Each structure stands twice: as C-alpha cells, then as structure tokens.
Coordinates of C-alpha atoms and ligand atoms in Angstrom, one line a residue:
X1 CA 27.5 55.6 167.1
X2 CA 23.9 54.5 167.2
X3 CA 20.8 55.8 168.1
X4 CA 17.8 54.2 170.6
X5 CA 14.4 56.3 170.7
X6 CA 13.0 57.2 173.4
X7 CA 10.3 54.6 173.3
X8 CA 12.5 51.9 173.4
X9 CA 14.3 52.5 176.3
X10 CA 11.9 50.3 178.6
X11 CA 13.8 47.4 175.9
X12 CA 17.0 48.6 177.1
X13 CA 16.1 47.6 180.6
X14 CA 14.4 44.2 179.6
X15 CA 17.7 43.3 178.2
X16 CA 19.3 43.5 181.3
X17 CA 16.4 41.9 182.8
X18 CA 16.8 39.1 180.4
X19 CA 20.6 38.6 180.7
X20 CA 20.3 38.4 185.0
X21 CA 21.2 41.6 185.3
X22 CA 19.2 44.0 188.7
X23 CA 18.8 47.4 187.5
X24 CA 19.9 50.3 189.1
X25 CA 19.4 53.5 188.4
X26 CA 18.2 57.2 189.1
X27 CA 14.4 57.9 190.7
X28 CA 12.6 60.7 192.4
X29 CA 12.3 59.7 196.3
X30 CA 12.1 62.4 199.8
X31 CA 12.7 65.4 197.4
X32 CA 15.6 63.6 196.1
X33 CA 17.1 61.8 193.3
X34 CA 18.8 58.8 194.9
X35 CA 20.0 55.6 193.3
X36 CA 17.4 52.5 193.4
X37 CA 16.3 49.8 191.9
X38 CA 14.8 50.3 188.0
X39 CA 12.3 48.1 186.5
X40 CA 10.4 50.5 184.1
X41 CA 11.5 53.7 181.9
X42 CA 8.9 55.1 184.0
X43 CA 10.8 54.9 187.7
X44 CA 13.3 57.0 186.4
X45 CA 12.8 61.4 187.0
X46 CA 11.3 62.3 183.7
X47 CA 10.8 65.6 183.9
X48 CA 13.1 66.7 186.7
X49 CA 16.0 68.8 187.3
X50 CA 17.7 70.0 190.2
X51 CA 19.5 73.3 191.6
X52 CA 22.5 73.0 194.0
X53 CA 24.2 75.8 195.6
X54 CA 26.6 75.0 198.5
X55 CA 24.4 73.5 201.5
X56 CA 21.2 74.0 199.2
X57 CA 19.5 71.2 196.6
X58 CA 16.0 71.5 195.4
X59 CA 14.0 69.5 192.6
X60 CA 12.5 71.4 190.4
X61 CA 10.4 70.4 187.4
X62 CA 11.5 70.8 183.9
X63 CA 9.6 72.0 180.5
X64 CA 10.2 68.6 178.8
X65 CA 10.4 64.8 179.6
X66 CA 14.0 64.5 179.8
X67 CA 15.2 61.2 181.9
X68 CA 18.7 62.4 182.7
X69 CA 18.0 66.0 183.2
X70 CA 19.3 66.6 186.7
X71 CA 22.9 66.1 187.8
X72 CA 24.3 64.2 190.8
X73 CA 22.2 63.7 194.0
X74 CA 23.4 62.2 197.8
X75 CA 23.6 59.1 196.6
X76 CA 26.9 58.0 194.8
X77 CA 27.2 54.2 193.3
X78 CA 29.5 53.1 196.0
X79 CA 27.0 52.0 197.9
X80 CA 26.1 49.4 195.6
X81 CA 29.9 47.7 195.4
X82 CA 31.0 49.1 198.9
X83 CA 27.6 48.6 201.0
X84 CA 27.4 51.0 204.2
X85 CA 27.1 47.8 206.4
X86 CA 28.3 44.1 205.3
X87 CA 29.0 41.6 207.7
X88 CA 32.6 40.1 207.0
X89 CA 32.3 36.9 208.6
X90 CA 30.7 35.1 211.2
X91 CA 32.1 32.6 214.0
X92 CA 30.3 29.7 216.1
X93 CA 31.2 28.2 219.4
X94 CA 32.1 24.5 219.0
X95 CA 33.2 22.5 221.7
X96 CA 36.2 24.2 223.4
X97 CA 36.7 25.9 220.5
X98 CA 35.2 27.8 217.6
X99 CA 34.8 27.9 214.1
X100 CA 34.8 31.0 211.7
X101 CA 32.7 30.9 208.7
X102 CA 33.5 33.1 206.0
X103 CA 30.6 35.4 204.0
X104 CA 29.1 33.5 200.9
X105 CA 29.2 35.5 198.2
X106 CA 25.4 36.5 197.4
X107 CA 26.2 39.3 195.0
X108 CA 24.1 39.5 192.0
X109 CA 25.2 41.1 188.6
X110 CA 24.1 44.7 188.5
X111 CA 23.6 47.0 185.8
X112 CA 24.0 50.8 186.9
X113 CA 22.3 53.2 184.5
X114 CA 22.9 56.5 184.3
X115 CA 26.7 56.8 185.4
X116 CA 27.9 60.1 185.1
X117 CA 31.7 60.7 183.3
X118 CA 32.6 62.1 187.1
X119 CA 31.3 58.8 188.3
X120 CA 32.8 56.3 186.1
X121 CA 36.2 58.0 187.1
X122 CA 34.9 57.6 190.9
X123 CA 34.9 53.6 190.2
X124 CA 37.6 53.5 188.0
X125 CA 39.4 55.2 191.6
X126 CA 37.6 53.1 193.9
X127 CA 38.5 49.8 192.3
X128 CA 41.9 50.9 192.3
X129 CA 42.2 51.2 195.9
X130 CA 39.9 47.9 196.6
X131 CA 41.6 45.5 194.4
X132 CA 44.5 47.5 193.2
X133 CA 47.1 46.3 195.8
X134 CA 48.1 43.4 197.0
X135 CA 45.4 42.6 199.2
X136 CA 41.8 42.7 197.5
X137 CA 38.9 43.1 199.2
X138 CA 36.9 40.0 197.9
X139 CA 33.2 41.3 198.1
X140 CA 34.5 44.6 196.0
X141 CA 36.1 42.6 193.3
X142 CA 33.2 39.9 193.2
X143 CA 30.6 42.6 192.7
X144 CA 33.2 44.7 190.2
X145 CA 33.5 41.8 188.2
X146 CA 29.8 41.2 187.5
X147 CA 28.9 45.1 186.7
X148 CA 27.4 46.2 183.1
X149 CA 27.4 50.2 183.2
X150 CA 25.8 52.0 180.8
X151 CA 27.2 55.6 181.2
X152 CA 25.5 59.3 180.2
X153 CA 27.6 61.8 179.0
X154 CA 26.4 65.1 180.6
X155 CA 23.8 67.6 178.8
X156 CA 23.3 69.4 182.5
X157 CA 26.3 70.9 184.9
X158 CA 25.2 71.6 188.5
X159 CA 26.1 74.7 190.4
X160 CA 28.8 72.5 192.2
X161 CA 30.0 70.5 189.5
X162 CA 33.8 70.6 188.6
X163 CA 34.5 68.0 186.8
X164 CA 36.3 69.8 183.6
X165 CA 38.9 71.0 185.9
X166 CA 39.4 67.4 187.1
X167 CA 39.7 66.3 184.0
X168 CA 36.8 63.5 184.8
X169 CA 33.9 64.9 182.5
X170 CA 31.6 65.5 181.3
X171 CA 32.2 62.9 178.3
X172 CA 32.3 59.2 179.4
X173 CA 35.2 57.9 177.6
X174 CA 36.6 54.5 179.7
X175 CA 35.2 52.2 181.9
X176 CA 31.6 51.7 180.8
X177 CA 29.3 49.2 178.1
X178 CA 26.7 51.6 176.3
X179 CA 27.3 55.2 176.9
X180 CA 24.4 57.6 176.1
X181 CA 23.4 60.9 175.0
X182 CA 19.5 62.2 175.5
X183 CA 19.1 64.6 173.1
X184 CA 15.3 66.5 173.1
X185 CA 15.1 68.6 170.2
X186 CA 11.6 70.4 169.2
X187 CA 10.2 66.8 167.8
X188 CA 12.0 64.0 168.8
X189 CA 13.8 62.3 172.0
X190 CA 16.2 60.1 171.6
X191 CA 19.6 59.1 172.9
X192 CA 22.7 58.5 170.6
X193 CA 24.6 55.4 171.9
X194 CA 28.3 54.4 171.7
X195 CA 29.2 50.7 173.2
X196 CA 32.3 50.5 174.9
X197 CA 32.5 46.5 175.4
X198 CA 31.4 43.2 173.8
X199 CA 29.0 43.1 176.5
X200 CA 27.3 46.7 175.3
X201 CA 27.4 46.0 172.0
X202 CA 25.6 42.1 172.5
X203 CA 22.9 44.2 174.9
X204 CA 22.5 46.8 172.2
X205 CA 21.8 44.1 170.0
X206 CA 18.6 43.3 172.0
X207 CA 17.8 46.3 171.6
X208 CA 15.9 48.5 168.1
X209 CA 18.6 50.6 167.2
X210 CA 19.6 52.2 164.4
X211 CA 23.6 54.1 162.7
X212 CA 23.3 57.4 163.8
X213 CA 23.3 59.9 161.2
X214 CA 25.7 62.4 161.2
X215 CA 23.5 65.3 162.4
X216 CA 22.4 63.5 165.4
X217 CA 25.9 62.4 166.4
X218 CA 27.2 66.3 166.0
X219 CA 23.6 67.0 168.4
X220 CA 25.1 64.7 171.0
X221 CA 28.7 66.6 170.4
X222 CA 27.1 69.7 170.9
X223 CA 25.3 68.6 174.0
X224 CA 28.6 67.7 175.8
X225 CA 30.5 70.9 174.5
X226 CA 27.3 72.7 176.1
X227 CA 27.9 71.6 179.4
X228 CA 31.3 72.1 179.6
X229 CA 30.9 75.5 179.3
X230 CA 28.4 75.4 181.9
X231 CA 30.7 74.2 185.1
X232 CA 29.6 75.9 188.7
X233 CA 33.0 75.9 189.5
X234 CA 36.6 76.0 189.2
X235 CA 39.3 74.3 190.4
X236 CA 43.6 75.2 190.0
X237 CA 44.6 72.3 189.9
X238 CA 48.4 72.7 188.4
X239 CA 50.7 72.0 191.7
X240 CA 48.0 71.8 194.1
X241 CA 49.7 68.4 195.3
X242 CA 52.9 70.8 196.8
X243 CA 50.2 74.0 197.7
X244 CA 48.9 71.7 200.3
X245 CA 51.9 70.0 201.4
X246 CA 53.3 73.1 201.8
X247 CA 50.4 74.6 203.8
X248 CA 50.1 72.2 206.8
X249 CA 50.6 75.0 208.6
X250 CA 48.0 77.6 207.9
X251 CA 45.4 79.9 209.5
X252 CA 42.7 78.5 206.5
X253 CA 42.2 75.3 209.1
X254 CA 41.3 77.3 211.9
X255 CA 39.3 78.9 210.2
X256 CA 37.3 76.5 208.4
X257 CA 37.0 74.7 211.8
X258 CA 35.4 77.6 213.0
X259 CA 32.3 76.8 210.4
X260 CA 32.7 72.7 209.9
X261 CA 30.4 70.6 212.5
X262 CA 32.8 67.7 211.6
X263 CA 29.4 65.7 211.0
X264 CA 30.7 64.0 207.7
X265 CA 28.9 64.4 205.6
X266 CA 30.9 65.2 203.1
X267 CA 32.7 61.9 203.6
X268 CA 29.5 60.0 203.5
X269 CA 28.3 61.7 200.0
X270 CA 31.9 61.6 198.1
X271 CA 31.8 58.6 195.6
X272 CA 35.8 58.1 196.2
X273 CA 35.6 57.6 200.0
X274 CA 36.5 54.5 201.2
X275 CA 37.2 54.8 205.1
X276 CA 34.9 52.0 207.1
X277 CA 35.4 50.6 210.6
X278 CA 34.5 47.1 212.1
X279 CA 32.3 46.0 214.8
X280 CA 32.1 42.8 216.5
X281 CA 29.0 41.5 217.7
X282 CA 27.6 38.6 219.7
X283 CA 24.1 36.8 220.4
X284 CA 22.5 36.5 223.7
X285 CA 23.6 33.1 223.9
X286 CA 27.3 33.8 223.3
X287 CA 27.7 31.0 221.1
X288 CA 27.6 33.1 217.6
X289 CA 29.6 36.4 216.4
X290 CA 30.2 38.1 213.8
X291 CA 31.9 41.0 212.3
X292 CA 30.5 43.7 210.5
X293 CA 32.1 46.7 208.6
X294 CA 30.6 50.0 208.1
X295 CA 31.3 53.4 206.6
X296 CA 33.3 55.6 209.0
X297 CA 34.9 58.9 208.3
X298 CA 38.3 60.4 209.2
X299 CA 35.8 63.5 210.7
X300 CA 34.8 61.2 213.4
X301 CA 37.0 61.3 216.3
X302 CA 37.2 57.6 217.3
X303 CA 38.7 57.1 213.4
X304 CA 42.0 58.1 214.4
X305 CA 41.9 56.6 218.0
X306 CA 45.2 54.8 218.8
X307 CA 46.9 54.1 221.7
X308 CA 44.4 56.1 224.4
X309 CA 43.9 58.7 222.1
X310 CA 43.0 60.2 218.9
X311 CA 46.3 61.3 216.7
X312 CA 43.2 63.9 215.3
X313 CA 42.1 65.6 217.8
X314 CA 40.5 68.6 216.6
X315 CA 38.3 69.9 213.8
X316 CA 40.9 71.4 211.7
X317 CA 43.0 68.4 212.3
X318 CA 40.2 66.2 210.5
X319 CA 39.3 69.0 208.2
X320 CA 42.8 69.5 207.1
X321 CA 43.2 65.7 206.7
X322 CA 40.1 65.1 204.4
X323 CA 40.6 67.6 202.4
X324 CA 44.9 67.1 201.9
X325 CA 44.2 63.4 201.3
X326 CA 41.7 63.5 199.1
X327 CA 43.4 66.7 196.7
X328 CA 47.3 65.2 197.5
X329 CA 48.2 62.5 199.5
X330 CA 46.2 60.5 197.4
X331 CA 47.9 61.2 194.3
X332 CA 51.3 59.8 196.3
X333 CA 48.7 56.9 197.3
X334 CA 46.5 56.0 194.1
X335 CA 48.4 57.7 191.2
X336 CA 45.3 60.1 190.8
X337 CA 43.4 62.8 193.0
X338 CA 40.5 61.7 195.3
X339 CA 38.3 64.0 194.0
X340 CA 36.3 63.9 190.4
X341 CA 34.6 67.6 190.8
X342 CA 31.2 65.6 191.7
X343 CA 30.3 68.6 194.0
X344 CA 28.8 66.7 196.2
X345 CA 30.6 67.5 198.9
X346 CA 30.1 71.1 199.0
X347 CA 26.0 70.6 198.0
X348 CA 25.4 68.7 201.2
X349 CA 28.3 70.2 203.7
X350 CA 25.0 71.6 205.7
X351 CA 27.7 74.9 205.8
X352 CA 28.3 75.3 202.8
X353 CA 31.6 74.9 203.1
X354 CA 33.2 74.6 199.2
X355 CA 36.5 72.8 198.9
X356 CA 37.6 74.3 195.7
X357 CA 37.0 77.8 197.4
X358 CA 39.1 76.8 200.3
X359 CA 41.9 75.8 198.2
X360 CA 41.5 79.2 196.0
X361 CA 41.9 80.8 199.3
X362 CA 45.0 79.0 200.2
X363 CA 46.4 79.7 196.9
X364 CA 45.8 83.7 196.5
X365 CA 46.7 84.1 200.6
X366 CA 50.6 82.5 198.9
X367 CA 50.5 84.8 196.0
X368 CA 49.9 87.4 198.1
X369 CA 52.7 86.7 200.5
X370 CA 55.0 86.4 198.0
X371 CA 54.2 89.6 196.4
X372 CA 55.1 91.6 199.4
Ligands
LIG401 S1 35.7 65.6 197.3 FE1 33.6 66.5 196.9 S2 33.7 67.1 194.8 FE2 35.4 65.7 195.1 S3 34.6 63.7 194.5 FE3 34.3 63.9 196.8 S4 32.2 64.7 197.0 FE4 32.8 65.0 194.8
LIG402 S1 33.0 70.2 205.8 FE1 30.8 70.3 206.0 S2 30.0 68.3 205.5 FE2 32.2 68.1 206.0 S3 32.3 67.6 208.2 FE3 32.5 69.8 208.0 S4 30.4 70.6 208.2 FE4 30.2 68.4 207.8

C-alpha cells in the first residue's frame, strides 16, 4: 500500500497523459455527475455529494473538498467501450456490384478514473458477454484491451446502493491498475493506493508516492468497513435464481405494469445492459450505406418483434423479462447475476419503481402462501 497526497493527484493524470492514455473520469455537468473527459484535478466534483432516493437525485454540496465524495450518477462506463451509436460497417456501390468496407479501428487507450468496486464487477460482466463466447465483438475487445482503470474503493453508500448484498463492493479487489482510497481527516487529504498490475505500479512510479504507514492503511480500512454499513438497501439473494423461475406466473407483474411507463430507462442507466439494435442507412445518391448499432432495450416493443409481431407484447411482459434476466436467466447465461446493486436503476426509474423491493415482495407473498 502507498499513499499519493492530495496535491499530486493532477501528476497522476499527467502520467496518463504522458503514456497516451485519454482520461476519463467524474465532473459536475446539468445537475449531474456524469462521466467525461479529465484533464485537470480540478474537472473533477470537489466538494460534491449527492442524495438518491428512488426516482429522486440531487447534488448537494459537501463540508470538505473531497473528489470522490458522491456515489454513482446516470452515466455508467459502458458508454465508453459499448458506445450508444457506432457504425459497424459501411458498403459502396461499384460497378454492378458493391463493396463492404469494414470499421477501422480508431479507438484510443483510455484511462477511467474513479471506477467504483460495483463498476469494476459491471466490466468484468460486460466483457464476459462481449468477448466471452465464441464470437467477440471486435470494437469491445479492441477498446478492453487498451483500458488502464484506476478504481476507488467506496467511503460513501447511496440511498440505492446494494452492492454488499451482490457481493460486488464496496472494496475493489480484481480487475483494476491503481485502486484508491480518499481519506480527509481534520489536517490532511490524501488517498492510500494499492496497484493491481504492472501497468499501475509503472504509472505509480511517475508519480510522488510514498509506503503507507500503518495508521493510514487501517484509515483507508475503516473507510470501506464504514460504508458497508451504510447500504440503502437490501437484497435476498440466496435462491432468488428458482424464486423467479418459479414466479412467471404472478400478480407482482401486473401490478408493477400498472406503475412502469416502459420508457427504459432503467435499461439505458444499468452498467450490465448490453441489448442494441441495427439500422441501415443510405445516402441520397444510393451509392453508399452503412450500418449502425445502437442501444435498444427489451422495454421497447419493436425489441422483441418477430415474425409480424412482438413475442412481448405488454408491459409486464417486458418488465418481467428485464427484471428475470437480469436477477436469473443470466446466471444460466453468464455464470453471474446481471445486476451489481449500482442502484441506478431504481434512482432514475422516473417511478420509483425499486427492483430489490419487487423481489422482497415476491418473496414474502411465497412465505406467506406457504404458511397458510
Ligand atoms: S439492475 Fe439496477 S441496480 Fe442492478 S446493475 Fe442494473 S442499474 Fe444497477
Ligand atoms: S421500471 Fe421504471 S425506468 Fe424501467 S421502464 Fe418501467 S418506468 Fe421506465
């Protein structure tokens, strides 16, 4: 463990700078924090926080000068490796025929800073299901290839955050370069460091850092066992694979439906999914197309259209699907769940509708029954 002050995190970033690397990272923008491009210390939110609530988020300021000191916002870092819209190739008329010109590869090497533990396990899930089988998407694996992430472990937990019952956080411990800790006590800020890669630890070398002693590396224990304790919420997770399997047939969807506008957002805003369509388009001339992909959603009707229809018709239909997949079909699919108890979801569903509540409901409404 090792420790980088405060003032010299701005060498952190020339580093990256210095090695090729665009820096990503968390900054204050439309009463948000949303994931952009990092050039100083100074883009990032010092001395912000937020407050989420289901269908509520507000920014608020904080008493100190923390840089990490909100949780997770809309954005999620999939947009980086899985853009919303990417053309997939592009084709030319030629002669009688045509020719079809596949999509350079432009991508840079990025470095993402300030990856939540939920997050990391969010890539970790994504990559899986891009380049885990046997056909990978290119771009994906391109971009996943050239990534340097330098993780935080945790020292707030929103009022949607689950991620202890996931099992994803709040401690980063796979899948990232540097991992930090800010810790603010009444006379210093600094941020203890662990390096998870050769490629951290050659960065960290570019960087003034110093052993940590032991004191600071129990402050940056402390921190994480903190906000652990401090989870909005709750989820059962022990059989909730079969609870929902067996439930395909419950009231709880009609219900839900009732509430849920089917607008998606909770698709759009969850850092694990991964459904995207394809559109083909032509200039006036006819002579060039090409194909695009962008993020869909399995709440959108035309998503499930086949053969003159759509196999999900209605709202609990697509409500039922998002949420089985993502808490149990997935673990048949990927190995692991869908969701890393980001909260997201729930924060942004402009209803407020909170899966892990849903799924408590499904759960006591079976206890009951088979009490009586
Ligand atoms: S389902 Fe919701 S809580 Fe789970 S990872 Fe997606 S957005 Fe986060
Ligand atoms: S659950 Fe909420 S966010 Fe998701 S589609 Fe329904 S209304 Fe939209």
């Amino acid at each position: 463990m090792f420790v980088i002050e405060r003032e010299h995190f701005q060498a952190l970033l020339e580093a990256l700078h210095q090695r090729g690397f665009e820096t990503l990272g968390p900054t204050v923008r439309d009463g948000a924090i949303v994931y952009d491009r990092v050039e100083r210390d100074t883009d990032f939110p010092i001395g912000w926080t937020d407050e989420q609530e289901p269908a509520r988020y507000t920014l608020k300021r904080r008493s100190d000068q923390a840089m990490f000191g909100y949780v997770v916002g809309p954005h999620s870092w999939k947009k980086f490796l899985f853009p919303p819209r990417e053309r997939l190739w592009s084709a030319a008329k030629n002669g009688n025929g045509f020719s079809v010109m596949p999509e350079p590869d432009h991508s840079r090497p990025l470095a993402l800073i300030g990856v939540r533990a939920c997050e990391l396990s969010a890539l970790a899930i994504q990559k899986k299901v891009f380049t885990g089988g046997p056909f990978v998407e290119p771009g994906y694996q391109s971009r996943a290839e050239k990534l340097f992430v330098v993780a935080l472990n945790c020292g707030t937990a929103g009022g949607n955050c689950f991620c202890v019952s996931m099992q994803t956080g709040p401690q980063a411990t796979a899948g990232f370069d540097l991992a930090l800790t800010e810790i603010i006590d009444a006379d210093r800020h600094y941020f203890v460091v662990e390096a998870g890669s050769q490629a951290g630890t050659d960065i960290l070398n570019d960087v003034p850092h110093r052993q940590a002693e032991k004191v600071e590396q129990q402050a940056a224990v402390t921190v994480v066992e903190q906000t652990a304790n401090r989870m909005g919420r709750k989820l059962e997770t022990e059989g909730i694979k079969e609870l929902l399997y067996r439930n395909f047939e419950h009231s709880a969807w009609e219900e839900i439906a009732n509430r849920c506008l089917s607008c998606a957002n909770c698709t759009m805003v969850c850092p694990t999914c991964f459904c995207s369509t394809v559109e083909d388009v032509t200039d006036v001339t006819g002579d060039h197309a090409e194909r695009w992909r962008r993020w869909d959603s399995c709440f959108s009707v035309e998503f499930s259209y086949i053969h003159g229809g759509p196999v999900r018709s209605t709202t609990s239909s697509r409500y039922r699907q998002w949420m089985t997949h993502k808490l149990a079909s997935w673990i048949d699919q990927f190995g692991t769940s869908g969701c890393v108890g980001c909260g997201r979801c729930i924060t942004w569903c402009p209803v407020g509708i909170d899966l892990t509540e849903e799924v408590h409901n499904i759960r006591a409404s079976e206890r009951t029954a088979n009490k009586q």
